[in-house]
Amino acid sequence: MLCAISGEAPQVPVVSPKSGSVFEKRLIEAYIAENGKDPVNGEELTTDDLIDIKSQHVVRPRPPTLTSIPSLLSIFQEEWDALALETYTLQQNLAQTRRELSAALYQHDAAVRVIARVTKERDEARDALSKVTIGASRSAGAGEAMQVDSEGLPPAVLERVENTQASLSKIRRKRPVPEGWATSDSISAYKPLETSEPLYPGSRALSVNSTGELALVGGIDGVVGVYSLTQKSVVQTFKTDGPVTDATWAGNKAIVGSATGSVKVFENGSEVASFASHAGEVTALAVHATGDIVASVGVDKSYVLYDLSTNTVITQIFTDAGLLSVHIHPDGHLLAAGAANGQIKIFDIKSGTIAAEFAMPGPVKALYFSENGTFLGAVAAQSTTVSIWDLRSSKETKVLDTGSYVNSIFWDYTGQFLLTGGPSGITVQQFDKSAKQWSEPLRSAVPAVAVAFGSAAQSIVSLNDAGVVTVLAQS
């Protein structure tokens, strides 16, 4: 056994339960005293967590005075220990600095592309303005239309949004729990039943269609697969132009966002539309209640709405920070976007204006509206908690601590069960409306980067970063 810090055989070996690594006791205690975390994976660690390893104890001779060679060697050993600890810390700091520099360079590149696009549009606008003739009788359709950022929705789209909101808001609170829906007792009995082979490396995207039979799965190789949960195999694949960052179903259409900034629409195995409105990575997608309007957000500080019925861009709204997550209110009148500066921005979809802002302790990596239209669940990066915001009072009414990092959340159709997934496992949090209390009917050790409920919440579908799809249900 070798110490993970010094690389030497430890005299007093201990093991960290957080990473499973072996350390020299004096070195890890010095590191914990300074940093308070495991040096291998960065998780919180205390000296009380360390586990001693029994090994044959060799009695060292008592060191003589400092004038002797053995005593000098002992001093050299102590100096070497300090140097090894310092070198390890410097290596970690160097890796962190490289990551920060890479992110800064990417943001700079995205900013340069935004400036270039805006400059080009400005020049086109000036050119078009210079050609305008007062009193001319040219038809409105003549010439090439100039693409500008819209401040609101077109009348036809606005009418669809308003009609959808009016019809859904009337029945939402009176809607009963569908027959055959999962209960707390049935969910508590869920266990992993089916596990696929690794499909796509570096997977981040998972979406289950309305029937609960097909799942979209995508990874860093730019391939998106349609995985049949009933046949337990990939039945169809699509290819996009970069690492897949998110994917979702809009009816029978597959919508895919990539790190290159593109949003592509696939139907019946073919690409039917492609958009490149974002100047940088597309970070998340969401589908509107109409079923044919899709939203995307990106690091270029904007969200874009697309009309799938005409395969056109409806509007693009810019804000003051890069956006990492997005979800649309069940009634379709609000869009929530999670920003890299820790702000949750609630936009009025019809006008594109900000209706409210909530503050989170870090970059907002996941958002999900409850189906009752009242609550919004949010997760900050490197957080073990889910914040529940009440839209009526604009206050954080509950903080659910899952005990481990959360990557993804998903609220069921009835608004009772909030599903969370992270590297340490899956939980289901239940809200009892009558008692106004939360409980946890399920905790499973299946790691996940994305999670979703199956049909009628009778199963849970999870995806890990190796592209393995796992289905949890009653045996």
mmCIF file of C-alpha atoms in Angstrom, residues 114-344:
data_model
loop_
_atom_site.group_PDB
_atom_site.id
_atom_site.type_symbol
_atom_site.label_atom_id
_atom_site.label_comp_id
_atom_site.label_asym_id
_atom_site.label_seq_id
_atom_site.Cartn_x
_atom_site.Cartn_y
_atom_site.Cartn_z
ATOM 1 C CA VAL A 114 -21.656 37.533 -30.290
ATOM 2 C CA ILE A 115 -19.979 40.850 -31.048
ATOM 3 C CA ALA A 116 -19.256 39.747 -34.614
ATOM 4 C CA ARG A 117 -22.870 38.656 -35.143
ATOM 5 C CA VAL A 118 -24.273 41.887 -33.649
ATOM 6 C CA THR A 119 -21.879 43.985 -35.738
ATOM 7 C CA LYS A 120 -22.947 42.137 -38.885
ATOM 8 C CA GLU A 121 -26.648 42.658 -38.078
ATOM 9 C CA ARG A 122 -25.990 46.349 -37.385
ATOM 10 C CA ASP A 123 -24.266 46.776 -40.740
ATOM 11 C CA GLU A 124 -27.108 44.957 -42.502
ATOM 12 C CA ALA A 125 -29.642 47.170 -40.735
ATOM 13 C CA ARG A 126 -27.786 50.326 -41.766
ATOM 14 C CA ASP A 127 -27.599 49.086 -45.350
ATOM 15 C CA ALA A 128 -31.307 48.236 -45.401
ATOM 16 C CA LEU A 129 -32.155 51.625 -43.892
ATOM 17 C CA SER A 130 -30.088 53.440 -46.489
ATOM 18 C CA LYS A 131 -32.124 51.793 -49.273
ATOM 19 C CA VAL A 132 -35.540 52.801 -47.876
ATOM 20 C CA THR A 133 -37.408 55.228 -50.185
ATOM 21 C CA ILE A 134 -40.108 57.395 -48.670
ATOM 22 C CA GLY A 135 -43.413 56.942 -50.442
ATOM 23 C CA ALA A 136 -42.306 53.810 -52.279
ATOM 24 C CA SER A 137 -45.021 51.265 -52.994
ATOM 25 C CA ARG A 138 -42.884 48.098 -52.665
ATOM 26 C CA SER A 139 -44.731 45.174 -51.194
ATOM 27 C CA ALA A 140 -43.924 44.121 -47.640
ATOM 28 C CA GLY A 141 -42.592 40.808 -48.859
ATOM 29 C CA ALA A 142 -40.130 42.285 -51.365
ATOM 30 C CA GLY A 143 -36.454 42.093 -50.648
ATOM 31 C CA GLU A 144 -34.714 40.081 -47.952
ATOM 32 C CA ALA A 145 -36.179 40.292 -44.449
ATOM 33 C CA MET A 146 -33.788 41.456 -41.759
ATOM 34 C CA GLN A 147 -33.427 39.168 -38.725
ATOM 35 C CA VAL A 148 -33.681 41.071 -35.443
ATOM 36 C CA ASP A 149 -34.280 40.083 -31.826
ATOM 37 C CA SER A 150 -37.987 40.252 -31.082
ATOM 38 C CA GLU A 151 -39.395 41.970 -28.006
ATOM 39 C CA GLY A 152 -42.528 39.838 -27.949
ATOM 40 C CA LEU A 153 -44.261 36.918 -29.606
ATOM 41 C CA PRO A 154 -45.862 37.102 -33.056
ATOM 42 C CA PRO A 155 -49.674 37.377 -32.891
ATOM 43 C CA ALA A 156 -50.295 33.810 -34.102
ATOM 44 C CA VAL A 157 -47.917 32.304 -31.547
ATOM 45 C CA LEU A 158 -49.193 34.622 -28.809
ATOM 46 C CA GLU A 159 -52.754 33.416 -29.445
ATOM 47 C CA ARG A 160 -51.678 29.766 -29.098
ATOM 48 C CA VAL A 161 -49.868 30.508 -25.844
ATOM 49 C CA GLU A 162 -52.811 32.423 -24.372
ATOM 50 C CA ASN A 163 -55.357 29.767 -25.399
ATOM 51 C CA THR A 164 -53.201 27.015 -23.869
ATOM 52 C CA GLN A 165 -52.775 28.960 -20.635
ATOM 53 C CA ALA A 166 -56.508 29.662 -20.372
ATOM 54 C CA SER A 167 -57.495 26.025 -20.918
ATOM 55 C CA LEU A 168 -54.910 24.518 -18.559
ATOM 56 C CA SER A 169 -55.214 27.002 -15.694
ATOM 57 C CA LYS A 170 -58.944 26.277 -15.345
ATOM 58 C CA ILE A 171 -58.600 22.553 -14.723
ATOM 59 C CA ARG A 172 -55.185 22.258 -13.075
ATOM 60 C CA ARG A 173 -56.196 22.574 -9.408
ATOM 61 C CA LYS A 174 -59.305 20.377 -9.818
ATOM 62 C CA ARG A 175 -57.520 17.625 -11.688
ATOM 63 C CA PRO A 176 -57.675 14.271 -9.804
ATOM 64 C CA VAL A 177 -54.820 11.807 -9.536
ATOM 65 C CA PRO A 178 -55.101 9.513 -12.588
ATOM 66 C CA GLU A 179 -56.197 5.952 -11.947
ATOM 67 C CA GLY A 180 -53.296 3.533 -11.666
ATOM 68 C CA TRP A 181 -50.808 6.209 -10.622
ATOM 69 C CA ALA A 182 -47.935 5.144 -8.370
ATOM 70 C CA THR A 183 -48.341 5.488 -4.608
ATOM 71 C CA SER A 184 -45.851 6.124 -1.843
ATOM 72 C CA ASP A 185 -45.954 2.445 -0.845
ATOM 73 C CA SER A 186 -45.285 1.225 -4.378
ATOM 74 C CA ILE A 187 -42.439 3.696 -4.938
ATOM 75 C CA SER A 188 -40.769 2.645 -1.687
ATOM 76 C CA ALA A 189 -40.496 -0.876 -3.146
ATOM 77 C CA TYR A 190 -38.691 0.214 -6.350
ATOM 78 C CA LYS A 191 -35.449 -1.620 -7.059
ATOM 79 C CA PRO A 192 -33.115 -1.738 -10.084
ATOM 80 C CA LEU A 193 -34.632 -4.291 -12.461
ATOM 81 C CA GLU A 194 -33.012 -3.588 -15.835
ATOM 82 C CA THR A 195 -29.601 -2.202 -16.754
ATOM 83 C CA SER A 196 -28.385 -1.542 -20.278
ATOM 84 C CA GLU A 197 -24.897 -1.799 -21.655
ATOM 85 C CA PRO A 198 -22.908 1.473 -21.747
ATOM 86 C CA LEU A 199 -24.461 3.326 -24.692
ATOM 87 C CA TYR A 200 -22.686 6.660 -25.168
ATOM 88 C CA PRO A 201 -19.690 7.933 -23.153
ATOM 89 C CA GLY A 202 -20.029 11.177 -21.250
ATOM 90 C CA SER A 203 -23.826 11.038 -21.348
ATOM 91 C CA ARG A 204 -25.699 14.058 -19.959
ATOM 92 C CA ALA A 205 -29.056 13.972 -21.760
ATOM 93 C CA LEU A 206 -32.083 11.816 -20.905
ATOM 94 C CA SER A 207 -35.723 12.263 -21.889
ATOM 95 C CA VAL A 208 -38.583 9.740 -21.699
ATOM 96 C CA ASN A 209 -41.483 10.205 -24.118
ATOM 97 C CA SER A 210 -45.131 10.496 -23.079
ATOM 98 C CA THR A 211 -45.799 6.760 -23.483
ATOM 99 C CA GLY A 212 -42.902 5.861 -21.198
ATOM 100 C CA GLU A 213 -41.545 3.418 -23.790
ATOM 101 C CA LEU A 214 -38.740 5.410 -25.491
ATOM 102 C CA ALA A 215 -35.816 7.301 -23.969
ATOM 103 C CA LEU A 216 -33.491 9.775 -25.684
ATOM 104 C CA VAL A 217 -29.858 9.310 -24.615
ATOM 105 C CA GLY A 218 -26.907 11.403 -25.848
ATOM 106 C CA GLY A 219 -23.187 11.719 -25.087
ATOM 107 C CA ILE A 220 -20.015 13.599 -25.956
ATOM 108 C CA ASP A 221 -19.555 11.784 -29.269
ATOM 109 C CA GLY A 222 -22.513 13.701 -30.756
ATOM 110 C CA VAL A 223 -24.713 10.627 -31.176
ATOM 111 C CA VAL A 224 -28.251 10.481 -29.776
ATOM 112 C CA GLY A 225 -29.922 7.113 -29.427
ATOM 113 C CA VAL A 226 -33.590 6.243 -29.046
ATOM 114 C CA TYR A 227 -33.515 3.511 -26.408
ATOM 115 C CA SER A 228 -36.579 1.256 -26.196
ATOM 116 C CA LEU A 229 -37.336 0.509 -22.551
ATOM 117 C CA THR A 230 -39.523 -2.429 -23.575
ATOM 118 C CA GLN A 231 -37.112 -3.980 -26.102
ATOM 119 C CA LYS A 232 -34.053 -3.040 -23.972
ATOM 120 C CA SER A 233 -32.079 -1.887 -27.008
ATOM 121 C CA VAL A 234 -31.334 1.162 -29.161
ATOM 122 C CA VAL A 235 -33.861 1.260 -32.000
ATOM 123 C CA GLN A 236 -32.740 4.463 -33.722
ATOM 124 C CA THR A 237 -29.787 6.882 -33.713
ATOM 125 C CA PHE A 238 -29.265 10.518 -34.729
ATOM 126 C CA LYS A 239 -26.024 12.400 -35.322
ATOM 127 C CA THR A 240 -25.518 16.026 -34.364
ATOM 128 C CA ASP A 241 -22.516 18.326 -34.859
ATOM 129 C CA GLY A 242 -20.998 18.264 -31.368
ATOM 130 C CA PRO A 243 -21.205 16.846 -27.844
ATOM 131 C CA VAL A 244 -24.847 16.464 -26.809
ATOM 132 C CA THR A 245 -25.717 18.767 -23.904
ATOM 133 C CA ASP A 246 -29.475 18.115 -23.682
ATOM 134 C CA ALA A 247 -32.260 16.309 -25.518
ATOM 135 C CA THR A 248 -36.031 16.235 -25.142
ATOM 136 C CA TRP A 249 -39.168 14.919 -26.800
ATOM 137 C CA ALA A 250 -41.733 17.270 -28.337
ATOM 138 C CA GLY A 251 -44.463 14.837 -29.270
ATOM 139 C CA ASN A 252 -42.806 12.373 -31.681
ATOM 140 C CA LYS A 253 -39.999 14.824 -32.517
ATOM 141 C CA ALA A 254 -36.562 14.597 -30.890
ATOM 142 C CA ILE A 255 -34.969 17.954 -30.046
ATOM 143 C CA VAL A 256 -31.194 17.914 -29.471
ATOM 144 C CA GLY A 257 -28.902 20.688 -28.210
ATOM 145 C CA SER A 258 -25.125 20.563 -28.604
ATOM 146 C CA ALA A 259 -21.949 22.200 -27.301
ATOM 147 C CA THR A 260 -21.451 23.863 -30.703
ATOM 148 C CA GLY A 261 -24.561 26.004 -30.188
ATOM 149 C CA SER A 262 -26.899 24.168 -32.549
ATOM 150 C CA VAL A 263 -30.431 22.942 -31.877
ATOM 151 C CA LYS A 264 -31.583 20.176 -34.224
ATOM 152 C CA VAL A 265 -35.011 18.622 -34.737
ATOM 153 C CA PHE A 266 -35.346 14.968 -35.804
ATOM 154 C CA GLU A 267 -38.522 13.178 -36.893
ATOM 155 C CA ASN A 268 -38.894 9.606 -38.181
ATOM 156 C CA GLY A 269 -35.132 9.187 -38.202
ATOM 157 C CA SER A 270 -34.415 12.287 -40.308
ATOM 158 C CA GLU A 271 -33.261 15.801 -39.488
ATOM 159 C CA VAL A 272 -36.123 18.180 -40.296
ATOM 160 C CA ALA A 273 -34.732 21.447 -38.897
ATOM 161 C CA SER A 274 -31.523 22.968 -37.569
ATOM 162 C CA PHE A 275 -31.017 26.253 -35.712
ATOM 163 C CA ALA A 276 -27.818 28.116 -34.814
ATOM 164 C CA SER A 277 -29.060 31.121 -32.848
ATOM 165 C CA HIS A 278 -26.719 30.622 -29.889
ATOM 166 C CA ALA A 279 -23.158 31.954 -29.976
ATOM 167 C CA GLY A 280 -21.791 29.201 -27.754
ATOM 168 C CA GLU A 281 -22.880 26.038 -25.996
ATOM 169 C CA VAL A 282 -26.582 25.195 -25.702
ATOM 170 C CA THR A 283 -26.934 24.157 -22.065
ATOM 171 C CA ALA A 284 -30.584 23.072 -21.706
ATOM 172 C CA LEU A 285 -33.914 22.579 -23.528
ATOM 173 C CA ALA A 286 -37.569 22.737 -22.483
ATOM 174 C CA VAL A 287 -40.911 22.092 -24.234
ATOM 175 C CA HIS A 288 -43.884 24.435 -23.957
ATOM 176 C CA ALA A 289 -47.339 23.170 -22.972
ATOM 177 C CA THR A 290 -48.534 23.703 -26.560
ATOM 178 C CA GLY A 291 -46.243 20.823 -27.562
ATOM 179 C CA ASP A 292 -44.864 22.601 -30.644
ATOM 180 C CA ILE A 293 -42.841 25.401 -29.015
ATOM 181 C CA VAL A 294 -39.356 24.658 -27.646
ATOM 182 C CA ALA A 295 -37.010 26.829 -25.581
ATOM 183 C CA SER A 296 -33.223 26.619 -25.399
ATOM 184 C CA VAL A 297 -30.735 28.469 -23.197
ATOM 185 C CA GLY A 298 -26.998 28.914 -23.593
ATOM 186 C CA VAL A 299 -23.772 30.376 -22.294
ATOM 187 C CA ASP A 300 -24.297 33.400 -24.590
ATOM 188 C CA LYS A 301 -26.732 34.782 -21.946
ATOM 189 C CA SER A 302 -29.870 34.236 -23.997
ATOM 190 C CA TYR A 303 -32.911 32.035 -24.351
ATOM 191 C CA VAL A 304 -34.468 31.245 -27.729
ATOM 192 C CA LEU A 305 -38.000 30.089 -28.588
ATOM 193 C CA TYR A 306 -38.611 27.900 -31.665
ATOM 194 C CA ASP A 307 -41.884 27.156 -33.454
ATOM 195 C CA LEU A 308 -41.801 23.517 -34.562
ATOM 196 C CA SER A 309 -44.958 23.882 -36.640
ATOM 197 C CA THR A 310 -43.103 26.193 -39.033
ATOM 198 C CA ASN A 311 -39.495 25.334 -38.029
ATOM 199 C CA THR A 312 -38.664 28.985 -37.364
ATOM 200 C CA VAL A 313 -37.083 31.010 -34.562
ATOM 201 C CA ILE A 314 -39.767 32.949 -32.698
ATOM 202 C CA THR A 315 -37.654 35.193 -30.475
ATOM 203 C CA GLN A 316 -34.296 35.477 -28.720
ATOM 204 C CA ILE A 317 -34.058 37.271 -25.363
ATOM 205 C CA PHE A 318 -30.724 38.282 -23.826
ATOM 206 C CA THR A 319 -29.979 38.754 -20.145
ATOM 207 C CA ASP A 320 -26.955 39.601 -17.964
ATOM 208 C CA ALA A 321 -25.487 36.137 -17.270
ATOM 209 C CA GLY A 322 -24.900 32.786 -18.949
ATOM 210 C CA LEU A 323 -27.860 30.418 -18.589
ATOM 211 C CA LEU A 324 -27.402 26.798 -17.488
ATOM 212 C CA SER A 325 -30.926 25.376 -17.043
ATOM 213 C CA VAL A 326 -34.488 26.032 -18.190
ATOM 214 C CA HIS A 327 -38.050 24.863 -17.576
ATOM 215 C CA ILE A 328 -41.448 26.181 -18.692
ATOM 216 C CA HIS A 329 -44.434 26.593 -16.365
ATOM 217 C CA PRO A 330 -47.150 23.933 -16.851
ATOM 218 C CA ASP A 331 -49.587 26.650 -17.953
ATOM 219 C CA GLY A 332 -47.073 27.971 -20.479
ATOM 220 C CA HIS A 333 -46.977 31.641 -19.447
ATOM 221 C CA LEU A 334 -43.659 31.642 -17.536
ATOM 222 C CA LEU A 335 -40.138 30.491 -18.384
ATOM 223 C CA ALA A 336 -37.615 29.873 -15.608
ATOM 224 C CA ALA A 337 -33.913 30.037 -16.473
ATOM 225 C CA GLY A 338 -31.062 29.241 -14.095
ATOM 226 C CA ALA A 339 -28.038 31.518 -14.446
ATOM 227 C CA ALA A 340 -24.334 30.993 -13.821
ATOM 228 C CA ASN A 341 -24.361 33.901 -11.327
ATOM 229 C CA GLY A 342 -26.791 32.050 -9.015
ATOM 230 C CA GLN A 343 -29.955 33.847 -10.137
ATOM 231 C CA ILE A 344 -33.217 32.165 -11.132
#
